[in-house]
Amino acid sequence: MAATKEQVLASLAAVKSPEGVALTETGKLSDVVVSDGKVFFSITVDAAVVQRWEPVRKAAEAAVRAVPGVISAMVALTGERAAGAARAVAPPAPAPAGGHGHSHAPRGERPVQGPPGVAAIVAVASGKGGVGKSTTAINLALGLRDLGLKVGVLDADIYGPSVPKLLAIRGRPETLGGTRLKPMQGYGLTVMSIGFLVAEDTPMIWRGPMVMSALTQMLREVEWGTLDVMIVDMPPGTGDAQLTMAQQVPLAGAVIVSTPQDLALIDARRGVEMFKRVNVPVLGIIENMSYFICPKCGERSDIFSHGGAHHEAERLGVPFLGEVPLHMAIRETSDSGRPVVATDPDGPHAKIYREIAERVRDQLKLSGAGRAAPKIVIEA
Ligand SMILES: Nc1ncnc2c1ncn2[C@@H]1O[C@H](COP(=O)(O)OP(=O)(O)O)[C@@H](O)[C@H]1O
Ligand SMILES: [Mg+2]
């Protein structure tokens, strides 16, 4: 029998705040998500009292784990600079997937520290969904791996976590010492995804604080080990959730994926602007589904008027990283969990992704200056 939300809330009512108030009455609990025995929520408090709340977080986790039918509990403690209560009671409306953001920046939360052993965190983002962001992120990660780098992949696409499928990784991460999670491994990549923790077909409404607590946990409570680069598959779009992430995760840079169509390019432009606004260096734009090569006759056609992203990159003054064709082999390998760079390393597509990976690596070296990002120590 799977645990119900009511059971979980009842267990939390028995947990007391430092002031002795039932946790469920403090107004500091986010929405509690219960899915297939997996429980997920955050406690948001004033940053000044975070330390005092850590025992409460632990007690909440223990209480929830003790509920029959609960397989795992992920409880994040989030510190807010301003009074956290109001925020936790009335979380901001969820940003629609692929929606367009407002220009205000989320306030009040402290930047999340990156994992200590990770030299550079790179976001792979797109202005909208379905442009091949995840496929590009995975093959880029594998391209970087082929350059001799130790690479991690963080699937932060909470609206559609697809990395487990793209890498054909099944199962659940092991816990280490009760609270820390061991990342999964696939094709030589160290991988963590919200998809390992929440059932694939569970529709979830993510609110601002939950997005950040999920991400915080995947960054801070996973044993990433030592990595040269971590590729983050971002949620599509440029809404509040994306902006919060761009702002609070110590990104060394961002890569924007776009298709060549005008409409996708408008969204890509928003993506570039979003990262610029929060002082994350844009490492460049990749044009995906750039042109079509007929698998039968080998003839090339520019279905979506190829070259748009290259032109746009020039206009925006950001590097152009390369063109990936629209090809059946990329779709088939991607959708069956056998990414083309890993399964056909000598083929033409792997070569394209490796060249893009080289440019990303080179860009990372150049754009290390800027904001307080982790120091980049990638060996050529
Ligand atoms: N270059 C490409 N050629 C052919 N199919 C592609 C290519 N890039 C992505 N796809 C396919 O397009 C679909 C969407 O790609 P995906 O990477 O999941 O996009 P996103 O993460 O942006 O939603 C998938 O079926 C994927 O296999
Ligand atoms: Mg995706």
CSV table of C-alpha atoms and ligand atoms in Angstrom, one decimal:
chain,number,residue,atom,x,y,z
A,1,MET,CA,0.0,0.0,0.0
A,2,ALA,CA,1.4,3.3,-1.0
A,3,ALA,CA,1.4,6.0,1.6
A,4,THR,CA,-1.1,8.9,1.3
A,5,LYS,CA,-0.5,12.5,1.6
A,6,GLU,CA,-2.8,12.6,4.7
A,7,GLN,CA,-0.7,10.0,6.4
A,8,VAL,CA,2.5,11.9,5.6
A,9,LEU,CA,1.0,15.2,6.9
A,10,ALA,CA,-0.2,13.4,10.1
A,11,SER,CA,3.4,12.3,10.7
A,12,LEU,CA,4.6,15.8,10.2
A,13,ALA,CA,2.1,17.2,12.6
A,14,ALA,CA,4.0,15.3,15.3
A,15,VAL,CA,7.3,17.1,14.4
A,16,LYS,CA,7.9,20.3,16.4
A,17,SER,CA,9.6,23.5,15.3
A,18,PRO,CA,12.4,24.9,17.6
A,19,GLU,CA,9.6,26.9,19.2
A,20,GLY,CA,7.6,23.8,19.9
A,21,VAL,CA,4.9,24.4,17.2
A,22,ALA,CA,3.7,21.5,15.1
A,23,LEU,CA,5.6,21.7,11.8
A,24,THR,CA,2.3,21.6,9.8
A,25,GLU,CA,1.2,24.7,11.7
A,26,THR,CA,4.4,26.8,11.1
A,27,GLY,CA,3.6,27.9,7.6
A,28,LYS,CA,7.1,26.9,6.6
A,29,LEU,CA,6.2,23.7,4.8
A,30,SER,CA,6.0,23.7,1.0
A,31,ASP,CA,3.4,21.6,-0.7
A,32,VAL,CA,4.0,17.9,0.2
A,33,VAL,CA,4.3,15.7,-2.8
A,34,VAL,CA,3.7,12.0,-2.3
A,35,SER,CA,4.2,9.8,-5.3
A,36,ASP,CA,4.5,6.0,-5.3
A,37,GLY,CA,6.0,6.0,-1.9
A,38,LYS,CA,8.4,8.8,-2.6
A,39,VAL,CA,7.9,11.9,-0.5
A,40,PHE,CA,9.2,15.3,-1.4
A,41,PHE,CA,8.9,18.7,0.2
A,42,SER,CA,10.8,21.6,1.6
A,43,ILE,CA,10.9,23.7,4.7
A,44,THR,CA,11.6,27.3,4.1
A,45,VAL,CA,12.9,29.4,7.0
A,46,ASP,CA,14.7,32.7,7.6
A,47,ALA,CA,18.4,32.2,6.7
A,48,ALA,CA,19.5,33.4,10.1
A,49,VAL,CA,17.9,30.5,11.8
A,50,VAL,CA,18.6,27.7,9.4
A,51,GLN,CA,21.0,26.0,11.8
A,52,ARG,CA,18.4,25.7,14.4
A,53,TRP,CA,16.0,24.1,11.9
A,54,GLU,CA,18.4,21.4,10.7
A,55,PRO,CA,17.3,19.0,13.6
A,56,VAL,CA,13.7,19.7,12.5
A,57,ARG,CA,14.5,18.8,9.0
A,58,LYS,CA,16.1,15.5,10.2
A,59,ALA,CA,13.1,14.8,12.4
A,60,ALA,CA,10.7,15.4,9.6
A,61,GLU,CA,12.6,13.1,7.3
A,62,ALA,CA,12.7,10.4,10.0
A,63,ALA,CA,9.0,10.8,10.7
A,64,VAL,CA,8.0,10.5,7.1
A,65,ARG,CA,10.3,7.5,6.5
A,66,ALA,CA,8.5,5.8,9.4
A,67,VAL,CA,5.1,6.0,7.6
A,68,PRO,CA,4.2,2.6,6.2
A,69,GLY,CA,4.6,2.5,2.5
A,70,VAL,CA,7.1,5.4,2.3
A,71,ILE,CA,10.2,4.3,0.3
A,72,SER,CA,12.1,7.5,0.4
A,73,ALA,CA,11.8,11.0,1.8
A,74,MET,CA,13.6,14.1,0.4
A,75,VAL,CA,13.3,17.0,2.7
A,76,ALA,CA,15.1,20.2,1.9
A,77,LEU,CA,15.8,23.0,4.2
A,78,THR,CA,15.9,26.3,2.4
A,79,GLY,CA,17.1,29.5,4.0
A,80,GLU,CA,15.6,32.8,2.9
A,81,ARG,CA,17.0,36.2,3.7
A,82,ALA,CA,13.6,37.8,4.2
A,83,ALA,CA,11.0,36.3,6.5
A,84,GLY,CA,10.3,32.9,5.0
A,85,ALA,CA,6.9,32.3,6.4
A,86,ALA,CA,4.9,34.4,3.9
A,87,ARG,CA,6.7,32.8,1.0
A,88,ALA,CA,6.1,29.3,2.2
A,89,VAL,CA,2.4,29.9,2.8
A,90,ALA,CA,1.8,31.5,-0.5
A,91,PRO,CA,4.4,30.2,-3.0
A,92,PRO,CA,4.6,32.0,-6.3
A,93,ALA,CA,2.5,30.6,-9.1
A,94,PRO,CA,4.3,27.9,-10.9
A,95,ALA,CA,6.0,29.0,-14.1
A,96,PRO,CA,4.3,27.3,-17.0
A,97,ALA,CA,6.5,24.9,-18.9
A,98,GLY,CA,8.2,26.7,-21.8
A,99,GLY,CA,6.5,29.8,-20.7
A,100,HIS,CA,8.0,33.2,-21.1
A,101,GLY,CA,9.3,34.9,-18.0
A,102,HIS,CA,8.6,38.2,-16.5
A,103,SER,CA,11.6,40.4,-16.0
A,104,HIS,CA,11.6,40.5,-12.3
A,105,ALA,CA,14.3,38.4,-10.5
A,106,PRO,CA,13.2,36.1,-7.7
A,107,ARG,CA,14.4,37.5,-4.4
A,108,GLY,CA,15.4,36.5,-1.0
A,109,GLU,CA,17.1,33.2,-1.4
A,110,ARG,CA,20.8,32.7,-1.1
A,111,PRO,CA,22.8,31.3,-3.9
A,112,VAL,CA,23.3,27.6,-3.8
A,113,GLN,CA,26.8,26.4,-3.4
A,114,GLY,CA,28.0,24.0,-6.1
A,115,PRO,CA,29.4,20.6,-5.1
A,116,PRO,CA,32.9,21.0,-3.9
A,117,GLY,CA,34.6,18.7,-6.3
A,118,VAL,CA,33.0,20.0,-9.5
A,119,ALA,CA,35.3,22.5,-11.4
A,120,ALA,CA,32.7,23.9,-13.8
A,121,ILE,CA,28.9,23.8,-14.0
A,122,VAL,CA,27.5,24.4,-17.5
A,123,ALA,CA,23.8,24.9,-18.2
A,124,VAL,CA,22.3,23.6,-21.4
A,125,ALA,CA,19.2,25.6,-21.9
A,126,SER,CA,16.5,26.3,-24.6
A,127,GLY,CA,14.0,29.0,-25.0
A,128,LYS,CA,11.3,26.3,-25.5
A,129,GLY,CA,10.7,22.6,-25.2
A,130,GLY,CA,11.2,20.0,-27.9
A,131,VAL,CA,14.2,21.6,-29.6
A,132,GLY,CA,16.4,18.7,-28.7
A,133,LYS,CA,17.9,20.2,-25.5
A,134,SER,CA,18.3,16.9,-23.7
A,135,THR,CA,19.6,15.1,-26.7
A,136,THR,CA,22.2,17.8,-27.2
A,137,ALA,CA,23.1,17.9,-23.5
A,138,ILE,CA,23.8,14.2,-23.4
A,139,ASN,CA,25.8,14.0,-26.6
A,140,LEU,CA,27.7,17.1,-25.5
A,141,ALA,CA,28.5,15.5,-22.2
A,142,LEU,CA,29.7,12.4,-24.0
A,143,GLY,CA,31.7,14.6,-26.4
A,144,LEU,CA,33.4,16.2,-23.4
A,145,ARG,CA,34.0,12.7,-21.9
A,146,ASP,CA,35.7,11.8,-25.2
A,147,LEU,CA,38.0,14.7,-24.7
A,148,GLY,CA,39.3,13.0,-21.5
A,149,LEU,CA,37.2,15.0,-19.1
A,150,LYS,CA,35.3,13.6,-16.1
A,151,VAL,CA,31.8,14.6,-16.8
A,152,GLY,CA,28.6,14.7,-14.7
A,153,VAL,CA,25.0,15.2,-15.9
A,154,LEU,CA,22.4,16.9,-13.7
A,155,ASP,CA,19.0,16.6,-15.1
A,156,ALA,CA,17.3,19.7,-13.8
A,157,ASP,CA,14.4,19.5,-16.3
A,158,ILE,CA,11.8,19.0,-13.6
A,159,TYR,CA,9.0,19.4,-16.2
A,160,GLY,CA,10.3,16.5,-18.3
A,161,PRO,CA,13.2,14.7,-16.8
A,162,SER,CA,14.4,12.6,-19.7
A,163,VAL,CA,18.0,11.8,-18.9
A,164,PRO,CA,17.3,8.4,-17.3
A,165,LYS,CA,15.7,7.4,-20.6
A,166,LEU,CA,18.3,8.9,-22.8
A,167,LEU,CA,21.0,7.0,-21.0
A,168,ALA,CA,18.9,3.9,-20.4
A,169,ILE,CA,19.6,4.1,-16.6
A,170,ARG,CA,17.1,2.3,-14.5
A,171,GLY,CA,16.7,1.9,-10.8
A,172,ARG,CA,17.0,4.2,-7.9
A,173,PRO,CA,20.1,5.9,-6.4
A,174,GLU,CA,21.4,4.3,-3.3
A,175,THR,CA,21.6,6.4,-0.1
A,176,LEU,CA,24.9,6.8,1.6
A,177,GLY,CA,24.8,7.1,5.3
A,178,GLY,CA,21.1,7.9,5.4
A,179,THR,CA,21.0,11.3,3.8
A,180,ARG,CA,23.4,11.5,0.9
A,181,LEU,CA,22.6,10.0,-2.5
A,182,LYS,CA,25.0,8.1,-4.7
A,183,PRO,CA,24.7,9.3,-8.3
A,184,MET,CA,24.0,6.8,-11.1
A,185,GLN,CA,26.5,5.9,-13.8
A,186,GLY,CA,25.9,5.6,-17.5
A,187,TYR,CA,28.3,5.6,-20.5
A,188,GLY,CA,31.1,6.9,-18.2
A,189,LEU,CA,29.0,9.8,-17.0
A,190,THR,CA,28.0,10.5,-13.4
A,191,VAL,CA,24.3,11.2,-13.5
A,192,MET,CA,21.5,12.5,-11.2
A,193,SER,CA,17.9,13.2,-12.2
A,194,ILE,CA,14.7,14.0,-10.5
A,195,GLY,CA,13.4,11.2,-12.7
A,196,PHE,CA,15.2,8.7,-10.5
A,197,LEU,CA,13.2,9.9,-7.5
A,198,VAL,CA,9.8,10.7,-8.9
A,199,ALA,CA,7.7,8.4,-11.1
A,200,GLU,CA,8.0,9.3,-14.8
A,201,ASP,CA,4.3,9.7,-15.3
A,202,THR,CA,3.5,11.7,-12.3
A,203,PRO,CA,2.2,15.1,-13.2
A,204,MET,CA,3.8,17.6,-10.8
A,205,ILE,CA,3.2,21.2,-10.2
A,206,TRP,CA,6.5,22.7,-9.2
A,207,ARG,CA,6.5,25.9,-7.2
A,208,GLY,CA,9.4,28.2,-6.9
A,209,PRO,CA,10.7,27.0,-3.5
A,210,MET,CA,10.3,23.4,-4.5
A,211,VAL,CA,12.2,23.8,-7.7
A,212,MET,CA,15.1,25.3,-5.8
A,213,SER,CA,15.0,22.7,-3.0
A,214,ALA,CA,15.0,19.9,-5.6
A,215,LEU,CA,17.9,21.4,-7.3
A,216,THR,CA,19.7,22.2,-4.1
A,217,GLN,CA,19.4,18.6,-3.0
A,218,MET,CA,20.6,17.3,-6.3
A,219,LEU,CA,23.6,19.6,-6.1
A,220,ARG,CA,24.5,19.4,-2.4
A,221,GLU,CA,23.2,16.1,-1.2
A,222,VAL,CA,24.6,13.9,-4.0
A,223,GLU,CA,28.1,12.5,-3.8
A,224,TRP,CA,29.3,13.9,-7.2
A,225,GLY,CA,32.9,13.3,-6.5
A,226,THR,CA,35.5,15.0,-8.6
A,227,LEU,CA,34.3,16.3,-11.9
A,228,ASP,CA,35.9,18.5,-14.6
A,229,VAL,CA,32.5,19.6,-15.8
A,230,MET,CA,28.9,19.1,-14.9
A,231,ILE,CA,26.3,19.5,-17.6
A,232,VAL,CA,22.9,20.7,-16.4
A,233,ASP,CA,19.9,19.9,-18.5
A,234,MET,CA,17.8,22.9,-17.6
A,235,PRO,CA,14.0,23.1,-17.8
A,236,PRO,CA,13.0,24.7,-21.1
A,237,GLY,CA,11.9,28.3,-21.2
A,238,THR,CA,12.8,31.5,-19.5
A,239,GLY,CA,10.3,31.7,-16.7
A,240,ASP,CA,10.8,32.3,-13.0
A,241,ALA,CA,12.0,28.7,-12.3
A,242,GLN,CA,14.7,29.0,-15.0
A,243,LEU,CA,15.7,32.4,-13.9
A,244,THR,CA,16.0,31.3,-10.3
A,245,MET,CA,18.3,28.5,-11.3
A,246,ALA,CA,20.4,30.6,-13.6
A,247,GLN,CA,20.8,33.0,-10.7
A,248,GLN,CA,21.4,30.7,-7.8
A,249,VAL,CA,23.4,27.9,-9.2
A,250,PRO,CA,27.1,28.8,-9.6
A,251,LEU,CA,27.2,28.4,-13.4
A,252,ALA,CA,30.5,28.7,-15.2
A,253,GLY,CA,28.5,29.2,-18.4
A,254,ALA,CA,25.4,28.4,-20.5
A,255,VAL,CA,24.9,26.8,-23.8
A,256,ILE,CA,21.7,27.6,-25.7
A,257,VAL,CA,20.1,25.1,-28.0
A,258,SER,CA,17.8,26.3,-30.8
A,259,THR,CA,16.3,25.1,-34.0
A,260,PRO,CA,16.7,27.4,-37.0
A,261,GLN,CA,13.1,28.6,-37.1
A,262,ASP,CA,12.4,32.2,-36.4
A,263,LEU,CA,10.1,31.4,-33.5
A,264,ALA,CA,12.6,29.2,-31.8
A,265,LEU,CA,15.2,31.9,-32.3
A,266,ILE,CA,13.1,34.5,-30.6
A,267,ASP,CA,12.9,32.1,-27.6
A,268,ALA,CA,16.7,31.4,-27.8
A,269,ARG,CA,17.3,35.2,-27.7
A,270,ARG,CA,15.3,35.3,-24.5
A,271,GLY,CA,17.5,32.6,-23.1
A,272,VAL,CA,20.7,34.5,-24.0
A,273,GLU,CA,19.3,37.6,-22.4
A,274,MET,CA,18.3,35.8,-19.2
A,275,PHE,CA,21.8,34.4,-18.7
A,276,LYS,CA,23.4,37.8,-19.5
A,277,ARG,CA,21.1,39.5,-17.0
A,278,VAL,CA,22.4,37.2,-14.2
A,279,ASN,CA,26.0,37.5,-15.4
A,280,VAL,CA,26.4,34.0,-16.5
A,281,PRO,CA,28.7,33.8,-19.6
A,282,VAL,CA,26.9,32.5,-22.6
A,283,LEU,CA,29.3,30.0,-24.1
A,284,GLY,CA,27.4,29.9,-27.3
A,285,ILE,CA,24.4,28.7,-29.4
A,286,ILE,CA,24.0,25.3,-31.0
A,287,GLU,CA,21.7,24.9,-33.9
A,288,ASN,CA,19.9,21.6,-33.6
A,289,MET,CA,17.9,20.0,-36.4
A,290,SER,CA,19.9,22.4,-38.6
A,291,TYR,CA,19.5,20.6,-41.9
A,292,PHE,CA,18.2,17.3,-43.1
A,293,ILE,CA,20.2,14.6,-44.8
A,294,CYS,CA,18.0,12.1,-46.6
A,295,PRO,CA,18.9,8.6,-45.2
A,296,LYS,CA,18.2,7.0,-48.5
A,297,CYS,CA,19.8,9.3,-51.1
A,298,GLY,CA,22.2,11.4,-48.8
A,299,GLU,CA,20.8,14.6,-50.3
A,300,ARG,CA,20.7,17.5,-47.9
A,301,SER,CA,17.8,19.8,-47.5
A,302,ASP,CA,17.4,22.8,-45.2
A,303,ILE,CA,13.9,22.1,-43.8
A,304,PHE,CA,13.8,24.9,-41.3
A,305,SER,CA,15.9,27.4,-43.3
A,306,HIS,CA,19.2,26.4,-41.9
A,307,GLY,CA,21.7,29.0,-40.5
A,308,GLY,CA,19.3,31.0,-38.5
A,309,ALA,CA,21.0,30.3,-35.2
A,310,HIS,CA,24.4,31.1,-36.6
A,311,HIS,CA,23.1,34.5,-37.8
A,312,GLU,CA,21.4,35.1,-34.4
A,313,ALA,CA,24.5,34.3,-32.5
A,314,GLU,CA,26.4,36.9,-34.5
A,315,ARG,CA,23.6,39.4,-33.9
A,316,LEU,CA,23.7,38.8,-30.2
A,317,GLY,CA,27.5,38.7,-30.0
A,318,VAL,CA,27.8,35.2,-28.6
A,319,PRO,CA,29.8,32.4,-30.1
A,320,PHE,CA,28.2,29.9,-32.5
A,321,LEU,CA,29.1,26.4,-31.4
A,322,GLY,CA,27.9,24.3,-34.3
A,323,GLU,CA,25.2,22.7,-36.3
A,324,VAL,CA,23.6,19.3,-35.6
A,325,PRO,CA,21.6,17.8,-38.5
A,326,LEU,CA,18.1,16.5,-38.2
A,327,HIS,CA,18.8,12.8,-38.6
A,328,MET,CA,16.9,9.6,-37.9
A,329,ALA,CA,20.0,8.0,-36.3
A,330,ILE,CA,20.1,10.8,-33.7
A,331,ARG,CA,16.4,10.4,-32.9
A,332,GLU,CA,16.5,6.6,-32.7
A,333,THR,CA,19.7,6.4,-30.6
A,334,SER,CA,18.5,9.2,-28.3
A,335,ASP,CA,15.0,7.7,-27.7
A,336,SER,CA,16.3,4.2,-27.2
A,337,GLY,CA,18.9,5.2,-24.6
A,338,ARG,CA,21.9,4.6,-26.8
A,339,PRO,CA,23.2,8.1,-27.5
A,340,VAL,CA,25.0,8.4,-30.8
A,341,VAL,CA,28.3,9.7,-29.5
A,342,ALA,CA,28.6,6.6,-27.3
A,343,THR,CA,27.2,4.0,-29.7
A,344,ASP,CA,28.6,5.3,-33.0
A,345,PRO,CA,31.8,7.1,-32.0
A,346,ASP,CA,33.3,7.0,-35.4
A,347,GLY,CA,30.2,8.2,-37.2
A,348,PRO,CA,29.6,11.7,-38.6
A,349,HIS,CA,27.3,12.8,-35.8
A,350,ALA,CA,29.7,11.9,-33.0
A,351,LYS,CA,32.3,14.0,-34.8
A,352,ILE,CA,30.0,17.0,-34.9
A,353,TYR,CA,29.2,16.7,-31.1
A,354,ARG,CA,32.9,16.3,-30.3
A,355,GLU,CA,33.7,19.4,-32.2
A,356,ILE,CA,31.0,21.3,-30.3
A,357,ALA,CA,32.4,19.8,-27.1
A,358,GLU,CA,35.8,21.2,-28.0
A,359,ARG,CA,34.4,24.6,-28.5
A,360,VAL,CA,32.6,24.5,-25.2
A,361,ARG,CA,35.8,23.4,-23.5
A,362,ASP,CA,37.7,26.2,-25.1
A,363,GLN,CA,35.0,28.8,-24.3
A,364,LEU,CA,35.0,27.7,-20.7
A,365,LYS,CA,38.7,28.6,-20.4
A,366,LEU,CA,38.0,32.0,-21.8
A,367,SER,CA,35.0,32.9,-19.8
A,368,GLY,CA,36.2,31.9,-16.4
A,369,ALA,CA,36.2,35.5,-15.4
A,370,GLY,CA,33.0,37.2,-14.5
A,371,ARG,CA,31.1,36.2,-11.5
A,372,ALA,CA,31.9,34.1,-8.5
A,373,ALA,CA,31.8,30.8,-10.4
A,374,PRO,CA,33.9,27.9,-9.4
A,375,LYS,CA,37.4,28.1,-10.7
A,376,ILE,CA,37.8,26.3,-14.0
A,377,VAL,CA,40.6,23.9,-14.1
A,378,ILE,CA,40.1,21.9,-17.2
A,379,GLU,CA,43.1,20.3,-18.8
A,380,ALA,CA,43.3,20.5,-22.6
B,1,LIG,N1,19.3,16.4,-34.3
B,1,LIG,C1,18.2,15.6,-34.1
B,1,LIG,N2,17.8,14.8,-35.1
B,1,LIG,C2,16.7,14.0,-35.0
B,1,LIG,N3,15.9,13.9,-33.9
B,1,LIG,C3,16.3,14.7,-32.9
B,1,LIG,C4,17.5,15.5,-32.9
B,1,LIG,N4,17.6,16.2,-31.7
B,1,LIG,C5,16.5,15.7,-31.0
B,1,LIG,N5,15.8,14.9,-31.7
B,1,LIG,C6,14.6,14.2,-31.2
B,1,LIG,O1,13.6,15.2,-30.9
B,1,LIG,C7,12.8,14.8,-29.8
B,1,LIG,C8,13.0,15.9,-28.7
B,1,LIG,O2,14.3,15.9,-28.3
B,1,LIG,P1,14.7,16.2,-26.8
B,1,LIG,O3,16.2,16.1,-26.7
B,1,LIG,O4,13.9,15.3,-25.9
B,1,LIG,O5,14.2,17.7,-26.7
B,1,LIG,P2,14.0,18.7,-25.4
B,1,LIG,O6,14.9,18.2,-24.3
B,1,LIG,O7,14.3,20.0,-26.0
B,1,LIG,O8,12.5,18.6,-25.1
B,1,LIG,C9,13.3,13.5,-29.3
B,1,LIG,O9,12.5,12.5,-29.9
B,1,LIG,C10,14.7,13.4,-29.9
B,1,LIG,O10,15.2,12.1,-30.2
B,2,MG,MG,14.3,17.4,-22.5
